[in-house]
Coordinates of C-alpha atoms in Angstrom, one line a residue:
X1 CA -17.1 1.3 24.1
X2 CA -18.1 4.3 22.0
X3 CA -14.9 5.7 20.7
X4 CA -11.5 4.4 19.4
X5 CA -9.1 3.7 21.8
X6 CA -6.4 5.8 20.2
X7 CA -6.7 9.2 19.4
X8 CA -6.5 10.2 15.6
X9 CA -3.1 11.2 14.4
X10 CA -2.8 14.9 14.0
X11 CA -0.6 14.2 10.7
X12 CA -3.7 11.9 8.9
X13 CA -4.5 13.3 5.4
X14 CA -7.6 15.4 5.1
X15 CA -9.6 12.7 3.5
X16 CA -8.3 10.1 6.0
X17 CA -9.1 11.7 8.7
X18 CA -12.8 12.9 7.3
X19 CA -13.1 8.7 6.8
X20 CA -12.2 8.0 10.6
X21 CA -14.6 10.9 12.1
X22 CA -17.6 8.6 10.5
X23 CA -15.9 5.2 10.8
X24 CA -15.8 7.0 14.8
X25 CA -19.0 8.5 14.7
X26 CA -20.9 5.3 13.4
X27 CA -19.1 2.7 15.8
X28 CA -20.2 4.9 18.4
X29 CA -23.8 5.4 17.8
X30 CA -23.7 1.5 17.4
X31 CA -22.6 1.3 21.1
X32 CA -25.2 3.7 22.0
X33 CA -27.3 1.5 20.6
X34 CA -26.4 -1.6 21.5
X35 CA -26.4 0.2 25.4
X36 CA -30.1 1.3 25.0
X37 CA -31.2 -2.5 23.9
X38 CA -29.2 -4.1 26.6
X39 CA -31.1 -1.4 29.2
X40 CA -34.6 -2.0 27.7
X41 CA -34.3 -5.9 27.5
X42 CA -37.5 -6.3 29.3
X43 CA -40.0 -3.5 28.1
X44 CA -40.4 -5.1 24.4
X45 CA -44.2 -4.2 24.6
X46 CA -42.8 0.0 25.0
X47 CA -42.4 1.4 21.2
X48 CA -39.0 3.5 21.3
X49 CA -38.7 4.8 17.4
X50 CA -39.3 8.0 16.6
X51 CA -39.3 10.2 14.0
X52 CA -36.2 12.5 13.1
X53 CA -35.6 15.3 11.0
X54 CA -32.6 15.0 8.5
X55 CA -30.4 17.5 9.1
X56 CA -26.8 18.3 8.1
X57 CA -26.0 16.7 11.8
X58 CA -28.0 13.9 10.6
X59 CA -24.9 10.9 9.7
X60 CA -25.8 9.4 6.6
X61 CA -26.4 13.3 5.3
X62 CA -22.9 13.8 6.9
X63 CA -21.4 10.9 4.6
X64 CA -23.0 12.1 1.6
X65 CA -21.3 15.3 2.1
X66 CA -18.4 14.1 2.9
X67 CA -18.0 11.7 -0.7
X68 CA -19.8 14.9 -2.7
X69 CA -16.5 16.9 -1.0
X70 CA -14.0 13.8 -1.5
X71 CA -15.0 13.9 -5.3
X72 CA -14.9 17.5 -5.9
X73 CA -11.3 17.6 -4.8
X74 CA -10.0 15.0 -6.9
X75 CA -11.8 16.6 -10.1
X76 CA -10.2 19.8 -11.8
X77 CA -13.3 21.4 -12.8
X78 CA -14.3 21.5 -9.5
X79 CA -13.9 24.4 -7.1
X80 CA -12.3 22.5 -4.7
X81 CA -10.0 20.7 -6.5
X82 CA -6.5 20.4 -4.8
X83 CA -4.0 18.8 -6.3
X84 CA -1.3 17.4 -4.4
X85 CA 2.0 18.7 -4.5
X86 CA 3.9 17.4 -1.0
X87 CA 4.0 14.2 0.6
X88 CA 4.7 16.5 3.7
X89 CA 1.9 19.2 3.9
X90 CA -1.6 19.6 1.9
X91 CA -1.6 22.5 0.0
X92 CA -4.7 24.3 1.7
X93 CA -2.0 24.5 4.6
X94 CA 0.0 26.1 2.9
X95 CA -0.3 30.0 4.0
X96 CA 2.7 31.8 3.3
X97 CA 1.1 34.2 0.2
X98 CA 4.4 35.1 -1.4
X99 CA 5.2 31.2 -1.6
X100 CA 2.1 30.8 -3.5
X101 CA 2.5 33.2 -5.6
X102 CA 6.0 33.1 -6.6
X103 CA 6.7 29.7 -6.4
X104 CA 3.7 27.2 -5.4
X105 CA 1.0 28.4 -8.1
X106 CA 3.8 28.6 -11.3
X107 CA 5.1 25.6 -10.1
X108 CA 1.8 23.1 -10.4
X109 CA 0.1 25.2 -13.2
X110 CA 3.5 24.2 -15.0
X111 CA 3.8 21.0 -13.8
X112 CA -0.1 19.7 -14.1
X113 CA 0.9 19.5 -17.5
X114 CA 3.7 17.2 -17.6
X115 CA 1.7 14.5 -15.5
X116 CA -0.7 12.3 -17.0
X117 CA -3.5 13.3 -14.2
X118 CA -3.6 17.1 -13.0
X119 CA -3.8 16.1 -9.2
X120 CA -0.3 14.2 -9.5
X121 CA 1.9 17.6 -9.0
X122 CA 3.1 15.3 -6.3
X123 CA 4.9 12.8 -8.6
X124 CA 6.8 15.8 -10.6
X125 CA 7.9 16.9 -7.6
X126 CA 9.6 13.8 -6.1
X127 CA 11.1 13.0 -9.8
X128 CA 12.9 15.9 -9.7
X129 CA 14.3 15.6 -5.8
X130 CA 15.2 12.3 -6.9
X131 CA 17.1 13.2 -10.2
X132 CA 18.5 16.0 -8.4
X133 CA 20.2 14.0 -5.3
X134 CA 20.0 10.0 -6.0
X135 CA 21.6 10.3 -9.3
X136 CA 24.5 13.2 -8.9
X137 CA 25.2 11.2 -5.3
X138 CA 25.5 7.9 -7.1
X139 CA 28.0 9.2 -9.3
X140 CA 29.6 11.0 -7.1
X141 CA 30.4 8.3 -5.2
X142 CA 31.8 5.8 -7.8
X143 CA 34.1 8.7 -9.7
X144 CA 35.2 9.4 -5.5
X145 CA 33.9 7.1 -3.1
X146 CA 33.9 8.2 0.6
X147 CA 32.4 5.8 3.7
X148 CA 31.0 8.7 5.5
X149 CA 29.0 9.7 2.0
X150 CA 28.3 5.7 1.3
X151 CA 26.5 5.6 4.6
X152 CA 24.4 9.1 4.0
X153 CA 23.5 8.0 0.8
X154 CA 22.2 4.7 2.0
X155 CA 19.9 6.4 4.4
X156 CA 18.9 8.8 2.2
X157 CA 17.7 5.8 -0.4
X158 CA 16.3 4.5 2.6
X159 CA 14.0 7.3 3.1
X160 CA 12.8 7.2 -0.7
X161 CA 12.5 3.9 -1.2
X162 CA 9.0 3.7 0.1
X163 CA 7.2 6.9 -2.0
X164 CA 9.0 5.8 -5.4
X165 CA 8.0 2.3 -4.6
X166 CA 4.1 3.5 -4.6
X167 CA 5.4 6.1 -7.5
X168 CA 6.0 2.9 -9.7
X169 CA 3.0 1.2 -8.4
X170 CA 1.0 4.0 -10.0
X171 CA 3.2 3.9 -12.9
X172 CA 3.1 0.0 -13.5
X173 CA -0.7 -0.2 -13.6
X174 CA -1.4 3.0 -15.3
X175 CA 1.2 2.9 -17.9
X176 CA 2.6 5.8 -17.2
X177 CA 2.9 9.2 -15.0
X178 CA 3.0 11.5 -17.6
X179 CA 1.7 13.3 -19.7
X180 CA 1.8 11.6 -23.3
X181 CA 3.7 13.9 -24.8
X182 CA 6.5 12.7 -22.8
X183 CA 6.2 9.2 -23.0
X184 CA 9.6 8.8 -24.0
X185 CA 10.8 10.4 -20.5
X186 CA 8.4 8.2 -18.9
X187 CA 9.3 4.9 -20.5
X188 CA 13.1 5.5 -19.5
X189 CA 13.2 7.1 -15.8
X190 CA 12.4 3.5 -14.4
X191 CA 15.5 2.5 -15.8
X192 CA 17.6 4.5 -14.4
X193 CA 16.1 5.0 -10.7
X194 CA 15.1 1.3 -10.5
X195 CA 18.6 0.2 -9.7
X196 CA 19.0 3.1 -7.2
X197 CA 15.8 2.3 -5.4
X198 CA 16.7 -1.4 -4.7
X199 CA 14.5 -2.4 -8.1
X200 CA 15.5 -4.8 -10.7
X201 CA 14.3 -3.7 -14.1
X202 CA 10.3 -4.2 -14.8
X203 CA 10.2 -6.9 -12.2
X204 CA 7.9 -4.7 -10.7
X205 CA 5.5 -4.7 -13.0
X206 CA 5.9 -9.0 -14.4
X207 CA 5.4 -9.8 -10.5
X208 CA 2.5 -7.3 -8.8
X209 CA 0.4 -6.8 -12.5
X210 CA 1.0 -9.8 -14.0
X211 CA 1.4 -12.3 -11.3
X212 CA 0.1 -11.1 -8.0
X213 CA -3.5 -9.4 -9.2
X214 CA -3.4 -12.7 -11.5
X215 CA -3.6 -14.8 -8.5
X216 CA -4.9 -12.7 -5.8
X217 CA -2.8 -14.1 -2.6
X218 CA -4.2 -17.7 -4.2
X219 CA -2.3 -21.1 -3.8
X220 CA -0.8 -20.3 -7.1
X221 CA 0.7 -16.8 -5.5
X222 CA 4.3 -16.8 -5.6
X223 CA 3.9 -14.1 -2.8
X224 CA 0.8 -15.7 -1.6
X225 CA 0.4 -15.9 2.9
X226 CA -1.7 -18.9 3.0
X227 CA 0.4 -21.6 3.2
X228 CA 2.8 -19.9 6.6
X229 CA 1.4 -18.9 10.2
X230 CA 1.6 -14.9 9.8
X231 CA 2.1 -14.3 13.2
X232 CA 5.3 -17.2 13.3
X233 CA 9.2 -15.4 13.3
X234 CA 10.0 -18.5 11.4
X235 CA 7.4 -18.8 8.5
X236 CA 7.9 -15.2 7.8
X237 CA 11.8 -15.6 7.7
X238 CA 10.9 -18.8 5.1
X239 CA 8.8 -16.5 3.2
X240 CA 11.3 -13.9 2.8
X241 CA 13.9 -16.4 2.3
X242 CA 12.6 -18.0 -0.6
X243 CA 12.1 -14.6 -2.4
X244 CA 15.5 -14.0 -2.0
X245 CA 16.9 -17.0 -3.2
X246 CA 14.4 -17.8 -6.0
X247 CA 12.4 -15.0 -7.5
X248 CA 14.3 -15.4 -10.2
X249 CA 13.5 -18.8 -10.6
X250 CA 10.2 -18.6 -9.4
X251 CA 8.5 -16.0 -11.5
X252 CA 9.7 -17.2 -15.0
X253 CA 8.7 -20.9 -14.4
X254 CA 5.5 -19.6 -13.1
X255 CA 4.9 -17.8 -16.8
X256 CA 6.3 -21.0 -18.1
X257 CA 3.6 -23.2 -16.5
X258 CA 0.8 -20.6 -17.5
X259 CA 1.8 -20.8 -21.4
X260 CA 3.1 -17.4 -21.2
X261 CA 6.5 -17.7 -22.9
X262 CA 6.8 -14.4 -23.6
X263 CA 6.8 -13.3 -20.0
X264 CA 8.9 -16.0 -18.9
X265 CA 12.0 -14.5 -21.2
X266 CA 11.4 -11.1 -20.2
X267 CA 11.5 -12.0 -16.5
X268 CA 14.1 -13.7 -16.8
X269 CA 16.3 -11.2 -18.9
X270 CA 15.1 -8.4 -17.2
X271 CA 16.0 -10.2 -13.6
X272 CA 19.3 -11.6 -14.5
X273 CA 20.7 -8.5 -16.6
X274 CA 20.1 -6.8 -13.8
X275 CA 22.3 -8.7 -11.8
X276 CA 24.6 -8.8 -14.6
X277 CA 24.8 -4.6 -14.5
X278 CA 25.5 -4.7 -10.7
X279 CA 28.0 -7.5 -10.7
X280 CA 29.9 -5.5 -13.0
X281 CA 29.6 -2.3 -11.5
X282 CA 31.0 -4.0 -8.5
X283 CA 33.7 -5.9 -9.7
X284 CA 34.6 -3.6 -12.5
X285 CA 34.1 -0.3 -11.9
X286 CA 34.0 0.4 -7.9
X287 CA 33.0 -2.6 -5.9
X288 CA 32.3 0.5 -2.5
X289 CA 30.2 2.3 -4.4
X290 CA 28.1 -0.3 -5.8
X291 CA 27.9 -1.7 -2.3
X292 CA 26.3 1.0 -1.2
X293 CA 24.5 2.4 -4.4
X294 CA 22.8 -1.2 -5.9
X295 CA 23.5 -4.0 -3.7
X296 CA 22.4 -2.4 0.2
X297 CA 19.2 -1.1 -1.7
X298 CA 18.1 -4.2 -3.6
X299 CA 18.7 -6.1 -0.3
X300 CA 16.7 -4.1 1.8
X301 CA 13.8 -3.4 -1.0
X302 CA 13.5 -7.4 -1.1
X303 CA 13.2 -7.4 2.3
X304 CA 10.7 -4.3 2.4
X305 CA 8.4 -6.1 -0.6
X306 CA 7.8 -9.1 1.2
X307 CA 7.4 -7.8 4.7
X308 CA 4.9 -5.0 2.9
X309 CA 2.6 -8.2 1.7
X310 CA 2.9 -10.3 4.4
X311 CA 1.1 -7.2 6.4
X312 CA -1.5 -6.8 3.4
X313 CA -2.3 -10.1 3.4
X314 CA -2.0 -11.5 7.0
X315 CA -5.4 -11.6 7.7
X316 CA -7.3 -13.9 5.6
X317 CA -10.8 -15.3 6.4
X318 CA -11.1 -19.0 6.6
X319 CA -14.8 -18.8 5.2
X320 CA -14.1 -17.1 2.2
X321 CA -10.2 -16.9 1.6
X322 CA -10.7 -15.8 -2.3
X323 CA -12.3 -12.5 -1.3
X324 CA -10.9 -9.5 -2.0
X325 CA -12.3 -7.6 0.9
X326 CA -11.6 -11.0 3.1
X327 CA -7.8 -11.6 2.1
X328 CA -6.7 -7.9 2.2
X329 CA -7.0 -5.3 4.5
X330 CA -7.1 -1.6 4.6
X331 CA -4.7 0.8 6.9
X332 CA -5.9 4.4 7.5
X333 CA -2.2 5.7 8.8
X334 CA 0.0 8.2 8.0
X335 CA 3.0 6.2 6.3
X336 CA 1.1 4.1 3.9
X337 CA -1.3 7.2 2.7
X338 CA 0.5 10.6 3.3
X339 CA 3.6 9.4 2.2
X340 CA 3.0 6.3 -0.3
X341 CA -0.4 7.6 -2.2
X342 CA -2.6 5.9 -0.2
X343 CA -1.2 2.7 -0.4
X344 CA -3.0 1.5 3.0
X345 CA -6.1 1.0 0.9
X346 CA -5.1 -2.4 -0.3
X347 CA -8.9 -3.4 -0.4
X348 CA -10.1 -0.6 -2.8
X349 CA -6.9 -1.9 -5.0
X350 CA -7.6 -5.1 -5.3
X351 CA -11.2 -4.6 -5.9
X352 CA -10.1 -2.4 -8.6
X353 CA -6.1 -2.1 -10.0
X354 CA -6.8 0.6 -12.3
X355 CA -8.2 2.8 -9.5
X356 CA -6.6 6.2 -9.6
X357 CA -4.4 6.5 -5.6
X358 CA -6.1 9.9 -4.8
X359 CA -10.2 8.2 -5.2
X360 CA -9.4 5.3 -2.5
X361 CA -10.7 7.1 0.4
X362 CA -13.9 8.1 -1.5
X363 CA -14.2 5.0 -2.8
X364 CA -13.9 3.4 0.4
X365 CA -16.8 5.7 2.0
X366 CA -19.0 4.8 -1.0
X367 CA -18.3 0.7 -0.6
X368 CA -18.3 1.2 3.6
X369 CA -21.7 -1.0 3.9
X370 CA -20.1 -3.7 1.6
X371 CA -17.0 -3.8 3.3
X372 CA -18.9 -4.0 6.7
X373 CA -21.3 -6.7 5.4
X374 CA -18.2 -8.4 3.7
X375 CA -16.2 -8.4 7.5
X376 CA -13.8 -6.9 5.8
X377 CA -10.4 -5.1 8.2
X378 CA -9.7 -1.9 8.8
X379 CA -7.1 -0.4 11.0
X380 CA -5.6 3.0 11.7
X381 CA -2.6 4.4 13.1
X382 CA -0.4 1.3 12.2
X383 CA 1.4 1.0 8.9
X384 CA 2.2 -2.5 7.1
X385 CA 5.5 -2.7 8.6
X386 CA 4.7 -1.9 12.1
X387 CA 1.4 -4.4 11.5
X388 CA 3.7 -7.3 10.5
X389 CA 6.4 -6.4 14.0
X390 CA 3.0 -7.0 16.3
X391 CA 1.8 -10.2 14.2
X392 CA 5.5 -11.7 14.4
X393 CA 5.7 -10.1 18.0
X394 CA 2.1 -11.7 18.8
X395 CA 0.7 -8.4 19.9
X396 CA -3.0 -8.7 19.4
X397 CA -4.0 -6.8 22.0
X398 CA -2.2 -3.7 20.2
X399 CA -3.6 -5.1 16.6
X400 CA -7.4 -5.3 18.3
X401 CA -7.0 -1.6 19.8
X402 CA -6.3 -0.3 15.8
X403 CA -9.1 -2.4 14.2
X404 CA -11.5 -0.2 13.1
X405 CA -14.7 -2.1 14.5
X406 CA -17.3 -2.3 11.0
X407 CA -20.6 -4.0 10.8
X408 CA -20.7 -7.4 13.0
X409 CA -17.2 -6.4 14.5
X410 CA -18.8 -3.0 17.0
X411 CA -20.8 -5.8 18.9
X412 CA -17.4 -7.6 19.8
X413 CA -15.3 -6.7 22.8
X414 CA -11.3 -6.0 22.7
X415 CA -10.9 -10.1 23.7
X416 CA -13.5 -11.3 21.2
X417 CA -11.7 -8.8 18.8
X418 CA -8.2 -10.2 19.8
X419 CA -9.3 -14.2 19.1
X420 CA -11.0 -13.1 15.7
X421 CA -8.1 -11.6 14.3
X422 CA -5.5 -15.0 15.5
X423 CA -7.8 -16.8 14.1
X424 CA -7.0 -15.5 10.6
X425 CA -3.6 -15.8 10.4
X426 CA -3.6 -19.3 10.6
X427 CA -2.2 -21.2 8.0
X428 CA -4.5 -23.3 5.6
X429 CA -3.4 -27.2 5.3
X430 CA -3.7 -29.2 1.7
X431 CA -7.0 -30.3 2.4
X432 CA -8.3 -26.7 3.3
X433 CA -6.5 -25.0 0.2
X434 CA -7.8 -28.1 -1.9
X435 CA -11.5 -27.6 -1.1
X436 CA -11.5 -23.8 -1.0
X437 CA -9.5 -23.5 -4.5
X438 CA -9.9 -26.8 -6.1
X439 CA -7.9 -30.2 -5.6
X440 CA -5.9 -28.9 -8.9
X441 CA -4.2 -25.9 -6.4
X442 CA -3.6 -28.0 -3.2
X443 CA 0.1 -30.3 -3.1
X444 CA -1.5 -33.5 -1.6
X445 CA 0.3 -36.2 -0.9

């Protein structure tokens, strides 16, 4: 006990990485702890505090530092702000002077103000390598189609399917990327790269912002885990399934049964004209091309979606369910935050939708007691995907060795660890969703 089991991954983000060392540091003073009291059982009458100096070395002076630092980053007045530029490399890594100068330094002063938020460089700069290779390859393809370019083009949507994903996720609950003088420009890219990235038009935003954060992984969650054993091949392929089949369905009756009418015909144009542009792309235009540039990315975003939020949502308590920091969970990896703007926070989010991607990790320091005292779950090194292959694989042990022990949790061993987290992926029958929610949310017999 002491230290995580699993060394730190060398690609983490700076403010990652700062979060493990004292998530680290604090679970292993715990055990320290926890050692000493075992040892000194029997000499209660011996009196073993003492005083300490605070000193920078001293952990909760550490922390402080650490959320003063997180903060100054993020804010442009600050010294130390850094925007972000690259998924790929942080830009105090960046060494190469003539870059900087030539290129790097033009580039963001130019670029912080198109965006809406001066540390999203990062967002300017994977708009243009998508205008500048998704949309000449797309039409490349349908005006002369080619099976060896249908195939590199799928794999290339492949690989940017996840970032504009959390792009859009910042974009549907902000409003916007950019800057508002060019609102216009902003209102119409998802339009265009929606299709491409396996996106039907502003479903998006009708299911995660006004359905999902509505409901919160509730009975009344279209996407909601509770009613399916998360760690059962079966009840995950049902989940997915029915998304599939019946989103379409689904989401406008939803709006329907809420009194929102005017939702419910948006959905449903938005959804079906959709399908309406690719059906005819396919059968009247190029049916190749639109295989491989609409039909081969909306299959495997749906797919991507829903096994994303089964992993977000896979562990929910059965005390308190309707938590936030007790139905979601928060990854501290390098796909979910380098790559997706910290999209592994899924606590901090829900707590707060309209919190800005880059403050999570601050935000999570400055909440770490609450989420300890709220047994909330964190992991590191495992992203969502790789979180839902153990649950449906039934690797605990695995899942148990990249919990993050908080709170309660640093007294438990890697078995007691193991049972706690089976425990909450368990589905929740009528009754149980009935006296947790209210009889009106439950489908009793």
């Amino acid at each position: 006990m002491g230290r995580l089991p699993v060394p730190l991954d060398a690609a983490l983000t700076g403010p990652d990485r700062m979060v493990l060392e004292i998530l680290e540091k604090e679970y292993a003073a715990s055990s320290n702890v926890l050692s000493e009291a075992s040892e000194d059982s029997d000499t209660s009458d011996v009196k073993h505090s003492k005083f300490v100096t605070p000193s920078p070395e001293d952990p909760q002076d550490r922390e402080q530092q650490t959320i003063a630092y997180l903060k100054n980053i993020n804010n442009p007045k600050s010294d130390e702000f850094q925007p972000s530029v690259f998924s790929s490399v942080d830009v105090p890594d960046i060494k190469n002077a003539r870059f900087r100068s030539w290129f790097l330094d033009p580039y963001t002063r130019w670029a912080q103000k198109v965006v809406r938020v001066e540390t999203d460089v990062i967002m300017i700069t994977h708009l243009l390598l998508y205008i500048s290779t998704s949309i000449p390859s797309a039409i490349y393809m349908f005006y002369n189609f080619h099976w060896w370019h249908g195939l590199l083009h799928a794999v290339m949507q492949g690989y940017y399917m996840g970032p504009y994903t959390l792009l859009m996720h910042q974009h549907i609950h902000m409003r916007g990327v950019l800057n508002k003088k060019y609102a216009l420009i902003d209102a119409v890219f998802p339009y265009v790269l929606d299709p491409l990235m396996g996106h039907t038009w502003n479903s998006y935003f009708f299911h995660h912002v006004k359905h999902h954060h509505v409901e919160g992984n509730g009975p009344n969650d279209l996407s909601s885990t509770i009613r399916y054993q998360r760690d059962d091949i079966w009840d995950f392929l049902r989940y997915v399934g029915r998304f599939y089949v019946l989103v379409w369905f689904d989401l406008p009756r939803y709006f329907l049964r809420t009194n929102k009418k005017g939702l419910a015909f948006k959905t449903g144009v938005f959804e079906l004209g959709t399908y309406a542009f690719i059906y005819t792309m396919f059968t009247y235009v190029n049916a190749r091309a639109a295989t491989f540039v609409f039909v081969l990315p909306l299959a495997f975003m749906r797919l991507a979606l829903m096994s994303g939020n089964w992993g977000q949502h896979a562990f929910v308590d059965e005390v308190e369910p309707d938590s936030d920091f007790r139905s979601s969970i928060t990854l501290i990896d390098v796909a979910s935050n380098r790559y997706c703007y910290n999209d592994g926070y899924h606590t901090s989010h829900h707590l707060n939708p309209l919190r800005h991607w880059r403050d999570h990790p601050v935000a999570f320091l400055s909440q770490k007691k609450q989420y300890a005292d709220e047994h909330a779950l964190v992991f590191y090194n495992i992203d969502y995907m790789f979180l839902t292959i153990s649950l449906l694989t039934k690797n605990y042990k695995f899942l148990a060795e990249c919990l993050v022990p908080m709170g309660d949790q640093m007294k438990l061993t890697l078995e007691e660890r193991e049972a706690l987290l089976r425990r909450k992926t368990r589905k929740f029958t009528e009754e149980e969703i009935a006296a947790k929610w209210g009889k009106q949310y439950a489908k009793l017999k």
